[in-house]
Tab-separated table of C-alpha atoms in Angstrom:
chain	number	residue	atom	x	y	z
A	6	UNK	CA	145.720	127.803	32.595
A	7	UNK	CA	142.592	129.683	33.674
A	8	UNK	CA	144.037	133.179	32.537
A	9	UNK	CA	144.139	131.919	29.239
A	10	UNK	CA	141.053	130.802	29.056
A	11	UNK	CA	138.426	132.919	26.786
A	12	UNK	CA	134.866	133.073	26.669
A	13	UNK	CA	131.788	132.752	23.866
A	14	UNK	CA	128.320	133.761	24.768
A	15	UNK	CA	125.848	132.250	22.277
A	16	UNK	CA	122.324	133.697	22.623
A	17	UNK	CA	119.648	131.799	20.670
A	18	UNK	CA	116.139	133.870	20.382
A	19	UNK	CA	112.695	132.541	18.611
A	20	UNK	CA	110.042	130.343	17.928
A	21	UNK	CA	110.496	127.471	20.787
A	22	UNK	CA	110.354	123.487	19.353
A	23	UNK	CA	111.849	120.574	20.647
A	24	UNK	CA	115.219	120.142	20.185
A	25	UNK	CA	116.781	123.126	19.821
A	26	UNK	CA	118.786	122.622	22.658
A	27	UNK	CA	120.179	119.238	21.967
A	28	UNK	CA	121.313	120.356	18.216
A	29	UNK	CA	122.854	123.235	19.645
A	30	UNK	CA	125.217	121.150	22.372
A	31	UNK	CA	125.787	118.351	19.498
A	32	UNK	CA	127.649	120.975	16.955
A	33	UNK	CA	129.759	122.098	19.885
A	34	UNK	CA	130.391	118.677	20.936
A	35	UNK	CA	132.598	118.650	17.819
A	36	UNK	CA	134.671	121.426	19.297
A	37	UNK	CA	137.440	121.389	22.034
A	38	UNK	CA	135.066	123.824	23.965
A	39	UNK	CA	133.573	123.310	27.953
A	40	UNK	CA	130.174	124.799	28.954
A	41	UNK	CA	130.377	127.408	31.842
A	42	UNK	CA	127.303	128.442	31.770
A	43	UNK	CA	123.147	127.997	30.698
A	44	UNK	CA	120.277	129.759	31.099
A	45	UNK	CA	116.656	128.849	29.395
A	46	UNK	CA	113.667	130.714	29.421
A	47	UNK	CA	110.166	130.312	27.061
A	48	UNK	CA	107.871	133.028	27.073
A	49	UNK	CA	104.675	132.345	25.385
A	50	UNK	CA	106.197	130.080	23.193
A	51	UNK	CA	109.271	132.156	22.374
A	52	UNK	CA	112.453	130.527	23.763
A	53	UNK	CA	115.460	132.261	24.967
A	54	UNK	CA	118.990	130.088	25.055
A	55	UNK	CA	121.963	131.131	26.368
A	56	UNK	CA	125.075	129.106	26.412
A	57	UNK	CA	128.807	130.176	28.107
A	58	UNK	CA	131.444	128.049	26.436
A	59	UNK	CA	135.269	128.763	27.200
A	60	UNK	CA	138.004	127.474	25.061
A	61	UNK	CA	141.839	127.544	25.076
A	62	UNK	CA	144.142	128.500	22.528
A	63	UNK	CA	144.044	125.287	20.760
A	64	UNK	CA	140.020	125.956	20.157
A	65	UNK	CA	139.317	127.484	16.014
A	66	UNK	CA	136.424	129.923	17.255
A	67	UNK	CA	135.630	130.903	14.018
A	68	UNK	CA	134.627	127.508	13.006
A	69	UNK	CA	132.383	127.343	16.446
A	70	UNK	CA	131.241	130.679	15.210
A	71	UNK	CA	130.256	129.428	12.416
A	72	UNK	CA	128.888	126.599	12.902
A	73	UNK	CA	126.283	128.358	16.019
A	74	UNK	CA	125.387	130.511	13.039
A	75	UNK	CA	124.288	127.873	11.122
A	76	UNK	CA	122.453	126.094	14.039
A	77	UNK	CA	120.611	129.292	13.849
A	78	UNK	CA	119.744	129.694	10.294
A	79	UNK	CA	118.573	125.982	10.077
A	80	UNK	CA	116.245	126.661	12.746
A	81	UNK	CA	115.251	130.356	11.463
A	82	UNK	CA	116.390	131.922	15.146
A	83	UNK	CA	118.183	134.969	15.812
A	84	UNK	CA	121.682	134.548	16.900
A	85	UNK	CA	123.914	136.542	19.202
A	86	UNK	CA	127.518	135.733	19.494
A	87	UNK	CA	129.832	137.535	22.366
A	88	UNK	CA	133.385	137.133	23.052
A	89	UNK	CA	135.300	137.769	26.214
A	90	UNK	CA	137.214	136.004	28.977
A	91	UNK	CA	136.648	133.507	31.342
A	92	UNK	CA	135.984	135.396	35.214
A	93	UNK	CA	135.418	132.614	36.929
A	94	UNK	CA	138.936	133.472	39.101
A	95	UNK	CA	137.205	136.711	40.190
A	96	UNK	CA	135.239	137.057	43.764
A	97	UNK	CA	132.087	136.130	43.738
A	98	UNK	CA	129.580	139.118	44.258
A	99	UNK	CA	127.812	138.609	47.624
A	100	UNK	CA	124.899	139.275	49.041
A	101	UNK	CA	122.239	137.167	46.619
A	102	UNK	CA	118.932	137.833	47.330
A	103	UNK	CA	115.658	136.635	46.279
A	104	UNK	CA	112.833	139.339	45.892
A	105	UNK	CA	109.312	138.053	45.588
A	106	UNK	CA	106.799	140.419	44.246
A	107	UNK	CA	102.717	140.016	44.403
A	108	UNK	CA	100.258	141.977	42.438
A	109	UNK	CA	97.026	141.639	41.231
A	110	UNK	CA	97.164	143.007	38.893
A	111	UNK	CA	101.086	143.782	38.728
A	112	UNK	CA	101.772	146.483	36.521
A	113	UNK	CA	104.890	148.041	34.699
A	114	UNK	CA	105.170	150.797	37.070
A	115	UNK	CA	105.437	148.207	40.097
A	116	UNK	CA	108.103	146.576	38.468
A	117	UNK	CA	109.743	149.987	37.263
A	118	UNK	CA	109.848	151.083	40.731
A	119	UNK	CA	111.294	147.951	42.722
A	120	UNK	CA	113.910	147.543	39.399
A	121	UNK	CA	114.723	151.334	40.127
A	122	UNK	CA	115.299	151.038	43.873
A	123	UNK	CA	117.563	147.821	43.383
A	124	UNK	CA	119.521	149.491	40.922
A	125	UNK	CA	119.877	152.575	43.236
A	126	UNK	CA	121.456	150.391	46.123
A	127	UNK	CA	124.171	149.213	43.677
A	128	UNK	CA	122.391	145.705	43.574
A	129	UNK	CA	121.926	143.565	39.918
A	130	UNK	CA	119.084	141.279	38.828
A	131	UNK	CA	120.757	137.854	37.801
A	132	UNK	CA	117.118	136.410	36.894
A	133	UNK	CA	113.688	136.769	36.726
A	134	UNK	CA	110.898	134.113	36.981
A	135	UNK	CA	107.547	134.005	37.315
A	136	UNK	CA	106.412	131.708	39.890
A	137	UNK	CA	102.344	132.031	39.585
A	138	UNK	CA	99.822	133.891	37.198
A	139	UNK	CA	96.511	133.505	38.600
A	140	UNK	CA	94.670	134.043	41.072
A	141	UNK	CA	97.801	137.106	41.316
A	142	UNK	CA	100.605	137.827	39.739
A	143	UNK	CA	104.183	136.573	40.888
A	144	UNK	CA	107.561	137.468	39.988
A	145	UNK	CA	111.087	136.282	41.977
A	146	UNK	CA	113.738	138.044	41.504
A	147	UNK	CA	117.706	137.105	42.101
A	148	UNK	CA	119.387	139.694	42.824
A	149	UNK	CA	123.025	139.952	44.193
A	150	UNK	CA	125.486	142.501	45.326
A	151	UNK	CA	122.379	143.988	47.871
A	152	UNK	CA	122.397	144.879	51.936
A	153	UNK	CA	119.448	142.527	52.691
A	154	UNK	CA	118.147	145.111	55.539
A	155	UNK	CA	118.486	148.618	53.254
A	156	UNK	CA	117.122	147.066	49.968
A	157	UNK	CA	114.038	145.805	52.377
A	158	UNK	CA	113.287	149.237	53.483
A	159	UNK	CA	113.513	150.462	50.169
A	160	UNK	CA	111.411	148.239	48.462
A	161	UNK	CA	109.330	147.812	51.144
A	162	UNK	CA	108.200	151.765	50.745
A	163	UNK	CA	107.840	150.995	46.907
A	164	UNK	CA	105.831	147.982	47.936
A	165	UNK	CA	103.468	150.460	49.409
A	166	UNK	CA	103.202	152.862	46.700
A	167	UNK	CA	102.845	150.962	44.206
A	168	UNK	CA	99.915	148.533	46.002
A	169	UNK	CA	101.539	145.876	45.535
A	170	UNK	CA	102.950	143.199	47.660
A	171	UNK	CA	107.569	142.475	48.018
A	172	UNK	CA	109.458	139.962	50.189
A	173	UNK	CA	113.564	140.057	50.873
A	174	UNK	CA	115.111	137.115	51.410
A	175	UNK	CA	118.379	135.528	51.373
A	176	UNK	CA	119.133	132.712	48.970
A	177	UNK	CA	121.002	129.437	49.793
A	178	UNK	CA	120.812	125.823	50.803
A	179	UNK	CA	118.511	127.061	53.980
A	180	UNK	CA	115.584	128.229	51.715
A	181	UNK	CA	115.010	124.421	50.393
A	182	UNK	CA	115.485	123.210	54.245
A	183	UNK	CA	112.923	121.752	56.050
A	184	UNK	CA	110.407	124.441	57.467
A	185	UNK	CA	107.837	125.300	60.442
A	186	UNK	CA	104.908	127.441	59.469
A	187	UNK	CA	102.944	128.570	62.387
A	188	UNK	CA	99.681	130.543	61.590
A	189	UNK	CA	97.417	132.374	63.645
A	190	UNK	CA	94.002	131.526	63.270
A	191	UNK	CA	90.899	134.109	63.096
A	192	UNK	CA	90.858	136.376	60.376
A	193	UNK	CA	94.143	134.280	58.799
A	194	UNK	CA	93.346	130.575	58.756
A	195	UNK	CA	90.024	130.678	58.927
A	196	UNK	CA	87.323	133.817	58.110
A	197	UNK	CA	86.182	135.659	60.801
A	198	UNK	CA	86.035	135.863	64.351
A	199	UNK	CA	84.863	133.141	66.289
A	200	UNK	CA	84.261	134.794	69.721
A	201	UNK	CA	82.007	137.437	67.634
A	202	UNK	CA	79.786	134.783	65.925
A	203	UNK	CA	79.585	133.146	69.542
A	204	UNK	CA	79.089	136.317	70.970
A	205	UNK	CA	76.239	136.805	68.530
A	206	UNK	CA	74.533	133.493	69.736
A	207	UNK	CA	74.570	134.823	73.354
A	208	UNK	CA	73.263	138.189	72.156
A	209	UNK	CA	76.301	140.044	73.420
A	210	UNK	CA	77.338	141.058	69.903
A	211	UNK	CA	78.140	145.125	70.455
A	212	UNK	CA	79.553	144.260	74.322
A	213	UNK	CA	82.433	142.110	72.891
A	214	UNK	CA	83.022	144.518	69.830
A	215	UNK	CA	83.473	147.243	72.313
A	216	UNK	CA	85.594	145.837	74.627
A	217	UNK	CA	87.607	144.300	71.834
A	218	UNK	CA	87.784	148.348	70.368
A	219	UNK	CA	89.031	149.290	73.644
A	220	UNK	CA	92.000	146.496	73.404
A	221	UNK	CA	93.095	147.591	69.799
A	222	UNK	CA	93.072	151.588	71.508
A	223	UNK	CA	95.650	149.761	74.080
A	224	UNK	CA	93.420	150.732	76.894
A	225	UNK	CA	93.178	146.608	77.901
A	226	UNK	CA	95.769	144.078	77.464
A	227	UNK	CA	94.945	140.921	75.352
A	228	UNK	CA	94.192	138.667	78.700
A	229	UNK	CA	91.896	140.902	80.384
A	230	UNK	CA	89.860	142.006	77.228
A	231	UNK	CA	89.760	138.123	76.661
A	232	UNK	CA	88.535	137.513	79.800
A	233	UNK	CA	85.802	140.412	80.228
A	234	UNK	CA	84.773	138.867	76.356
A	235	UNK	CA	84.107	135.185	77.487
A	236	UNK	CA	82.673	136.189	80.816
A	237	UNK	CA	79.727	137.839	78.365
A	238	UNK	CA	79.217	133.882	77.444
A	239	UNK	CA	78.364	132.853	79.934
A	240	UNK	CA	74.965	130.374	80.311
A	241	UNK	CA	75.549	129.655	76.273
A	242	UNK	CA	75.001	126.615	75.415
A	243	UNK	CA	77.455	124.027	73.760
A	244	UNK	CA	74.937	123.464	70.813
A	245	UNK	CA	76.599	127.016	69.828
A	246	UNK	CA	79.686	125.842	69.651
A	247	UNK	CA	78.455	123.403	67.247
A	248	UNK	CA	77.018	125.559	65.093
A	249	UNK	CA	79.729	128.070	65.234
A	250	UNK	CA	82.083	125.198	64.499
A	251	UNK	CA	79.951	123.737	61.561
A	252	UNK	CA	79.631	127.353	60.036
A	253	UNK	CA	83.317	128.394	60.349
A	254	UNK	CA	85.216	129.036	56.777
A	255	UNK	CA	88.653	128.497	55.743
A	256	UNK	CA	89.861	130.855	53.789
A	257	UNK	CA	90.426	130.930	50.354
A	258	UNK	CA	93.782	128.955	49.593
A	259	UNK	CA	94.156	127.532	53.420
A	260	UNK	CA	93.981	123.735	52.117
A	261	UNK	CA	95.552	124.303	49.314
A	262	UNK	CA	98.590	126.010	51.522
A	263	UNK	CA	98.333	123.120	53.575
A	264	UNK	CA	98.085	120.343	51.592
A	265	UNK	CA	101.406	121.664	49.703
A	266	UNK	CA	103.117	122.072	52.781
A	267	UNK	CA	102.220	118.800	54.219
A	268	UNK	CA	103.915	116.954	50.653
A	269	UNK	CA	107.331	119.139	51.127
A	270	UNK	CA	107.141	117.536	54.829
A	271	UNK	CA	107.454	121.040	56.630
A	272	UNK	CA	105.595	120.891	59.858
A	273	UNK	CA	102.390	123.334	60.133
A	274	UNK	CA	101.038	124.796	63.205
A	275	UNK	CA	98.252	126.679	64.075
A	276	UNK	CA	98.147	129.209	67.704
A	277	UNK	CA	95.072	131.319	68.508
A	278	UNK	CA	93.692	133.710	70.736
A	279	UNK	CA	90.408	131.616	70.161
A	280	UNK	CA	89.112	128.149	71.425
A	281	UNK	CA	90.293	125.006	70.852
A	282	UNK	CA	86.586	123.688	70.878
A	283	UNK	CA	87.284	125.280	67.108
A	284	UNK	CA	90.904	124.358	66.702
A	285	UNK	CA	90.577	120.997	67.524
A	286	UNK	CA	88.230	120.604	64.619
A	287	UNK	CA	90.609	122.470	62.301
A	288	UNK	CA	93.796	120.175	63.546
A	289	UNK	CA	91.838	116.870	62.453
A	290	UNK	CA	90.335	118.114	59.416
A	291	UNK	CA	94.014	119.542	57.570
A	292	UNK	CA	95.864	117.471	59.353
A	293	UNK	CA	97.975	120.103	61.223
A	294	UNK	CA	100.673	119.016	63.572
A	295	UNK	CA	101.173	121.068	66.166
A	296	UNK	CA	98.391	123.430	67.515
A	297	UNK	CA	97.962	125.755	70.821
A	298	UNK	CA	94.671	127.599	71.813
A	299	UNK	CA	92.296	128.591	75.135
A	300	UNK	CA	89.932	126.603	76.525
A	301	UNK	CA	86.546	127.646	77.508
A	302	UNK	CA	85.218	126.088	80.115
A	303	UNK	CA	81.979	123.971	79.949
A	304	UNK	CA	79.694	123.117	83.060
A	305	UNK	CA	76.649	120.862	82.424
A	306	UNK	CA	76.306	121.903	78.773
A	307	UNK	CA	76.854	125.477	79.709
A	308	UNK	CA	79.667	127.843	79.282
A	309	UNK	CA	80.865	129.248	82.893
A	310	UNK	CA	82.338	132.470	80.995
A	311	UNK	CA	85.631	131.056	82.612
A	312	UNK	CA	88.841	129.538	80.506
A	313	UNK	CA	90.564	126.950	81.627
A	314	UNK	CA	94.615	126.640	81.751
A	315	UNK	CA	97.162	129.140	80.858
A	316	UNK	CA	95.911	131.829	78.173
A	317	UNK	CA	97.460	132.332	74.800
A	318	UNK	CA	98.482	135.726	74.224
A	319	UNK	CA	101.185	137.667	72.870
A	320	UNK	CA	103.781	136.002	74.237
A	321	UNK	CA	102.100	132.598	74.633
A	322	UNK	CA	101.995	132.339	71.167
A	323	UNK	CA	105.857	132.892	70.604
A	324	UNK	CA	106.541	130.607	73.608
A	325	UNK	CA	104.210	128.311	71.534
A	326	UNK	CA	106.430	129.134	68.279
A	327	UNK	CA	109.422	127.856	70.408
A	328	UNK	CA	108.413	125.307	71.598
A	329	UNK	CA	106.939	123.433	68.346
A	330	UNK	CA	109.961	124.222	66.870
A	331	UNK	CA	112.328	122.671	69.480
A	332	UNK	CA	108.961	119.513	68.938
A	333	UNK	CA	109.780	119.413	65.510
A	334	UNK	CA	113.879	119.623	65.254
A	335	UNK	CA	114.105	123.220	63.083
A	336	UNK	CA	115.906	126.148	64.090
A	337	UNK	CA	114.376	128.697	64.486
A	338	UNK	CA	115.356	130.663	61.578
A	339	UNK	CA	113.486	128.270	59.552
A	340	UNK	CA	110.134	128.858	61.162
A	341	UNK	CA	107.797	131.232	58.823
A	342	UNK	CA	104.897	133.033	61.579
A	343	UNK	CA	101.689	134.441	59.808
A	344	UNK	CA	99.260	136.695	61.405
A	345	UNK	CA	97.415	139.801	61.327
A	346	UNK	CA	96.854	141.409	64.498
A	347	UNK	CA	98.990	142.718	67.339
A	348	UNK	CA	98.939	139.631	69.424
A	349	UNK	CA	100.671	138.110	66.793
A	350	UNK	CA	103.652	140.595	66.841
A	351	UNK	CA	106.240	138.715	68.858
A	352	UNK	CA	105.866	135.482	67.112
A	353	UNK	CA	105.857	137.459	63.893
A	354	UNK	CA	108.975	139.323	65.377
A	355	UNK	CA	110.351	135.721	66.511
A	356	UNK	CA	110.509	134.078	63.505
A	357	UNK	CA	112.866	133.441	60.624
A	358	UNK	CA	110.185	134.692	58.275
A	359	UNK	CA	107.500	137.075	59.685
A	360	UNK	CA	104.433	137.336	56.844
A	361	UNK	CA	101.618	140.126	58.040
A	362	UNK	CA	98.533	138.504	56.417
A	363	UNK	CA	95.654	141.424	55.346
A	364	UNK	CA	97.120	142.562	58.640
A	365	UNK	CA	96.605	146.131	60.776
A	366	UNK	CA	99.659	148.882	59.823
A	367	UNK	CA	101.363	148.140	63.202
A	368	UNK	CA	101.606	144.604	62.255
A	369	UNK	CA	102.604	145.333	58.699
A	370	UNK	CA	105.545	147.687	60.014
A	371	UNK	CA	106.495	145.166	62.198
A	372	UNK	CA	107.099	142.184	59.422
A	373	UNK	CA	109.489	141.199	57.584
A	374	UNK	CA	106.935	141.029	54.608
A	375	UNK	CA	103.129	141.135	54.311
A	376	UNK	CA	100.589	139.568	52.094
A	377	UNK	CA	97.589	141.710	50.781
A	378	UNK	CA	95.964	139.677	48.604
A	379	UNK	CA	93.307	137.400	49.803
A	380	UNK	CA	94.148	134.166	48.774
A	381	UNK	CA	96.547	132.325	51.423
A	382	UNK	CA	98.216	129.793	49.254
A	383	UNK	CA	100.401	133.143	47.975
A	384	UNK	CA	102.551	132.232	50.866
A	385	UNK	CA	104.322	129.640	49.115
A	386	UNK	CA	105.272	131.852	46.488
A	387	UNK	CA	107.550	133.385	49.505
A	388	UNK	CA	108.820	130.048	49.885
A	389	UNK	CA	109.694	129.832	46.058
A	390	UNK	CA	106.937	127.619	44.972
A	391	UNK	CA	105.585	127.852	41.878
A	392	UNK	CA	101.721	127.736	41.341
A	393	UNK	CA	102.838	124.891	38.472
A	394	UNK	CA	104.822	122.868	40.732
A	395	UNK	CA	101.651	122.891	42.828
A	396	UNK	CA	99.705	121.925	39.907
A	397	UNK	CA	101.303	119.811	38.762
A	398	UNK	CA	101.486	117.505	42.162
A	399	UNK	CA	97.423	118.024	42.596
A	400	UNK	CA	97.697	116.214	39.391
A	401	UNK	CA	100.087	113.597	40.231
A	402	UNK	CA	97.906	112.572	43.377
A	403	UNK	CA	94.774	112.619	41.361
A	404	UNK	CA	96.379	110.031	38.985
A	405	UNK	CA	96.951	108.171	41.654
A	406	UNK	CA	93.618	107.529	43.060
């Protein structure tokens, strides 16, 4: 019977060698004991072994006692030994989270502070892992018994005064699920602005900035400061474009986001304000699946200062969201939105996952977590990939060529 079931905890600690594991589990294998539970961890070389075993009343647990001490002394580790009994017939606490948390650097008092405002919601940290060291700092956290909404507020004002970067998100089957990520594309996928450095071909430099002021002061909505911007190019020629195109940067981490992406066969889409005399370039060159942008229109080799179609806006680029979702068969809240102005609120808003990138405080309020650090590939540390997993396939593909 379960109820008389009782409980060892052994807890191995010190200098980490191969098999230390396997002559632990081959002296209970002598025993009449079943494992419940394990949990590993190496830290710089320093390996931390926990094993659960239950027993019933025909079990000797001296003699397992014993014999995990002398596991332990053969190997000159620390031991731990804890008795209790077995809980496995009591409720399961709900609410497991994971909590991702970016610094660079991350220091003690960060992780003071987020520790501190789990604890105060009544919440407990199950594990800790770090998922990347370099080029920041990246620790998930599981944490269960937490109100996904209040420990986000809370952590997400610790976030902000400790500089440093925290994602809520709920665990399960879903988070491994197939995945949309739809990015926006100036000043996220790419550096820059591209209707500035066009602007700056046609000499129009401080006529777009200010009209493009007077949108961010909400005195023009994103359409008609759009328009009045690309009327101002008008008469440039498409060698511009060229350049412009030839010129434009990724930023730091976009192929390496992509490329990791692409081998876990989520979907990646791009949706801009911009042009897709630019995107189009962009969608060949990473291989991007789905992609939405404005046209500018082009008359004998000369922009008209006219776009062509329907523009994508604030809402165009959540419609957009939509509909490469419905394109690629994933719900909705699978789809992960990046961005970093306010036309990218309501696909931000939208999504399963909304990630303000180095984004503007209205944008930041308005997500469910935001990204500081320049370096885009930290986005799959929100999606609980490791920066050795990623590694480690760069190196698998490089073998193979």
């Amino acid at each position: 019977m379960k109820g008389s079931q009782r409980t060892l905890l052994i807890t191995l600690t010190g200098r980490d060698r191969p098999g230390v594991t396997s002559r632990l589990f081959g002296s209970l294998a002598t025993f009449p004991v079943t494992v419940a539970d394990v949990e590993q961890v190496v830290i710089r070389g320093r390996l931390v072994l926990g094993v659960l075993v239950s027993y019933g009343s025909g079990a000797d647990v001296g003699q397992v006692w014993e014999a995990a001490e002398k596991i332990a002394a053969d190997l000159d580790m620390e031991i731990e030994l804890s008795a209790g009994r077995d809980k496995s017939g009591s409720p399961k606490r709900r609410g497991r989270l994971h909590v991702t948390v970016l610094g660079s650097p991350l220091r003690p008092a960060a992780m003071a502070g987020i520790a501190g405002r789990i604890a105060v919601h009544g919440a407990n940290i199950d594990r800790i892992q770090r998922l990347a060291h370099y080029p920041v700092t990246c620790l998930e956290l599981e944490v269960s018994g937490a109100d996904p909404a209040g420990l986000r507020a809370a952590l997400a004002v610790e976030a902000a005064q400790q500089q440093v970067d925290v994602a809520v998100q709920r665990a399960g089957l879903h988070r491994r699920a197939k995945r949309l990520i739809v990015m926006d594309v100036d000043s996220t996928l790419i550096q820059g602005e591209v209707i500035e450095l066009l602007a700056e071909k046609a000499g129009q430099l401080d006529k777009v900035a200010e009209i493009t002021e007077a949108a961010m002061r909400g005195e023009l909505d994103f359409e008609r400061s759009l328009r009045e911007r690309v009327s101002l190019l008008a008469g440039l020629h498409t060698t511009a474009i060229d350049e412009v195109r030839s010129h434009v940067e990724l930023a730091a981490g976009a192929r390496t986001l992509v490329r990791t992406l692409k081998r876990l066969d989520y979907k990646f889409a791009i949706v801009s304000g911009g042009f897709t005399q630019v995107t189009d370039a962009l969608v060949t060159d990473l291989g991007i699946d789905y992609s939405a942008a404005n046209t500018l229109e082009v008359v004998d080799g000369r922009l008209t200062g006219r776009l062509l179609g329907p523009i994508i806006d604030r809402p165009g680029k959540a419609a957009a969201l939509e509909r490469f979702a419905a394109e690629a068969g994933v719900p909705i809240t699978q789809t992960v939105a990046i961005g970093d102005g306010a036309n990218d609120l309501d696909m931000i808003q939208a999504a399963g996952l909304g990630v303000a990138y180095n984004a503007k405080p209205v944008v930041r309020q308005a997500a469910d977590t935001a990204v500081s650090v320049p370096y885009l590939d930290a986005i799959l540390f929100l999606l609980g990939i490791s920066r050795e997993e990623v590694e480690a396939a760069d190196a698998e593909d490089a073998d193979l060529r």
